[in-house]
Amino acid sequence: MARETVIELRGLRTQFGRHVVHDDLDLDVYRGEVLGVVGGSGTGKSVLLRAISGLLRPAAGQIRVLGVDVLAAGEQERRDLERRWGVMFQDGALFSALTVRENVEVPMRAVPGLDGPTRRALADLKVSMSGLPYKAGDNYPSELSGGMRKRAGLARALALDPEIVFLDEPTAGLDPIGAAAFDRLISDLSHSMGLTVFLVTHDLDTLHATCDRIAVLAERRVLVTGTMREMLDVDHPWVKEYFHGPRARAAQADVQAAAAES
Amino acid sequence: MDGAMAWTMAGDVAISVRDEGAARRVALDGALDIATVTAAARRLGEVPVDQPLELDLSHLDRIDTAGAWALCRLRARAIAAGQAVTITGADANAQSVIRTVEAAMPAPDDRPAPPASLADRLEAVGRGTARAGAFFVELCAYLGLFLVRFLRSLVVPRDFRLTALVHHCHEVGIKAVPIVALMAFLIGIVLAFQGAVQLRQFGAEIFVVELISVSILRELGILLTAIIVAGRTASAFTAAIGSMKMREEIDAMRTLGIDPALALFVPRILALVIMLPILGMIANIVGILGGALMAWVELGVSPAMFRTRLLDGVMFSNLVVGMIKAPVFAIVIGVVGCHAGMQVGGDAESLGRMTSASVVTAIFSVIVIDAMFSIFFAQVGM
Ligand SMILES: Nc1ncnc2c1ncn2[C@@H]1O[C@H](COP(=O)(O)OP(=O)(O)O)[C@@H](O)[C@H]1O
Ligand SMILES: [Mg+2]
């Protein structure tokens, strides 16, 4: 395949005590794509995200991100790598003692030679790129709504112009309008900045609106990967239920109607 | 863009400015990214904008949003001065990044914070005073709320939560006995020991009994108990009610027709009103025991003699003066704790802040009220 692989998982195994979450899991993520990861509750989507982004050490297997073997990398190599990806946690995980602007500035503080006023201006830019009003930069996380906190979390994840962003259920708990706006934001940013997006979601609308490819997590591994259209032909009870259920049909109809309009 | 080039390894950016007839040509060479943007933005900020500009990006190896921001700022400045700006030599990636940043450029920050003037400081003092006044009024309102609900539960006993009351009596009372008793015992010992040193100089050893009984029964027994209970219980009340407030449990109660004041405040405050006098009494007894022990060991005042002098003396009126304060302290501690719990907002931080604030307020109030009682009793001659 001509596409450049930025994340490559081989034979990944994660477990907590005797509870095995993933076993012999393989997955490839290509540069510039938005990969949607779906799966039932507790199938280990968040655990997979944490394993790739280095927050959790797998029991076995190989993880290569941007050509670096994450598990074998030295301290400095890992730090350099971490600057090339950003993670947005559920509900933002913003530092509550800092304003939104200061939150976005946190990763920028590590950049040598970046002076204070420039850093603040760049933080304001990232806040604005995430679709927040200028004034939100002065707010503390507790003063923001859930949707705004997620946008602020995205702004912080994007602070250093990463090549990969990991998003954990970015639209969970948002109203449909807010969720649709967030979908558009992810889609726009991934196109305009060439971002690779690893997107864990439950939201069928998000899958339809943003994802180039979908990976289904079931039976402790990645069951299938493919486009939305390919998912419809997969013969597996869970996948069938998921992509052919009443909600899936509604989401599909919406997208088709939108396509017909434009 | 070379993906493998992280900003740590990024090189420098060279900026050359040349006048070429009708336009001024700004050529950038190298990596214009977050690592080089500070210097680049300064340099670009010095480019005069009295001519049309041409930004030549053909030698740029790398540009990120920070670099695009610097370019967009120059462009905005030139356009504000009425000069056209053209960008040449940008590859598809650079164009895309510049377009994204251009669309998101925040309004320039044009509101420098004014330095705080004397008037501002005066205003802050005034606001602080007003807040303190409002806080006091609110506490009184909570006290009123507690009394109203308590009286109503006497009229309608069905509403009264006996189980909760017993539970809280156990929590604030029984569980506090060891710490209160230990504290009182040590205080009794210290008083007797210090008193012995002084009284021996005058050969007045026997007065150690009065010293101990008056100070413990009248002041220390109940005051120190109240301070310990304020630290233990006011914080517990605030944390319990505050975390319920945080998880919207209080709102849920209201929608289910349960009155939070009746369900949460009355059993807690009432438990304190019942238990604090008992704890104070325990402190009195144990404190005097400690004092008697030390008087015996250090001064040779036998327990029998201690007892006789104790009962002959002014023990009873001192005990009354001390115990009268107990229910007042209890209500203040309970009201402060419950009130602080209700002030908790949606975040965990305010829970921590209100918990420590409630302890400080409760202890402070206890000491202030004790001082007021002292003045009162001095006036009425007790
Ligand atoms: N820190 C942990 N300790 C023990 N078990 C965990 C831990 N984190 C996750 N798990 C288990 O791993 C499984 C997958 O969790 P998770 O990745 O959060 O699911 P989801 O796909 O809903 O995001 C669950 O069964 C969960 O119980
Ligand atoms: Mg999860």
mmCIF file of C-alpha atoms in Angstrom, chain A residues 15 33 74 78 157 159 166 169 185 190 207-208 211 216 227 234 243 245:
data_model
loop_
_atom_site.group_PDB
_atom_site.id
_atom_site.type_symbol
_atom_site.label_atom_id
_atom_site.label_comp_id
_atom_site.label_asym_id
_atom_site.label_seq_id
_atom_site.Cartn_x
_atom_site.Cartn_y
_atom_site.Cartn_z
ATOM 1 C CA GLN A 15 -4.449 -7.126 30.655
ATOM 2 C CA GLU A 33 -6.906 9.723 7.852
ATOM 3 C CA GLY A 74 14.558 5.718 25.290
ATOM 4 C CA ARG A 78 9.755 9.162 23.823
ATOM 5 C CA ALA A 157 -4.062 18.799 22.332
ATOM 6 C CA ALA A 159 -0.997 23.308 20.987
ATOM 7 C CA PHE A 166 -6.160 10.853 19.973
ATOM 8 C CA GLU A 169 -15.459 9.968 22.796
ATOM 9 C CA LEU A 185 -14.315 20.870 13.529
ATOM 10 C CA SER A 190 -7.802 17.002 9.860
ATOM 11 C CA LEU A 207 -18.642 8.014 12.292
ATOM 12 C CA HIS A 208 -20.652 9.048 9.259
ATOM 13 C CA CYS A 211 -14.328 8.994 9.647
ATOM 14 C CA VAL A 216 -14.401 -2.464 15.047
ATOM 15 C CA THR A 227 -15.053 2.231 5.216
ATOM 16 C CA VAL A 234 -19.673 -7.462 7.421
ATOM 17 C CA PHE A 243 -24.502 -0.740 11.682
ATOM 18 C CA GLY A 245 -29.816 -1.022 13.993
#
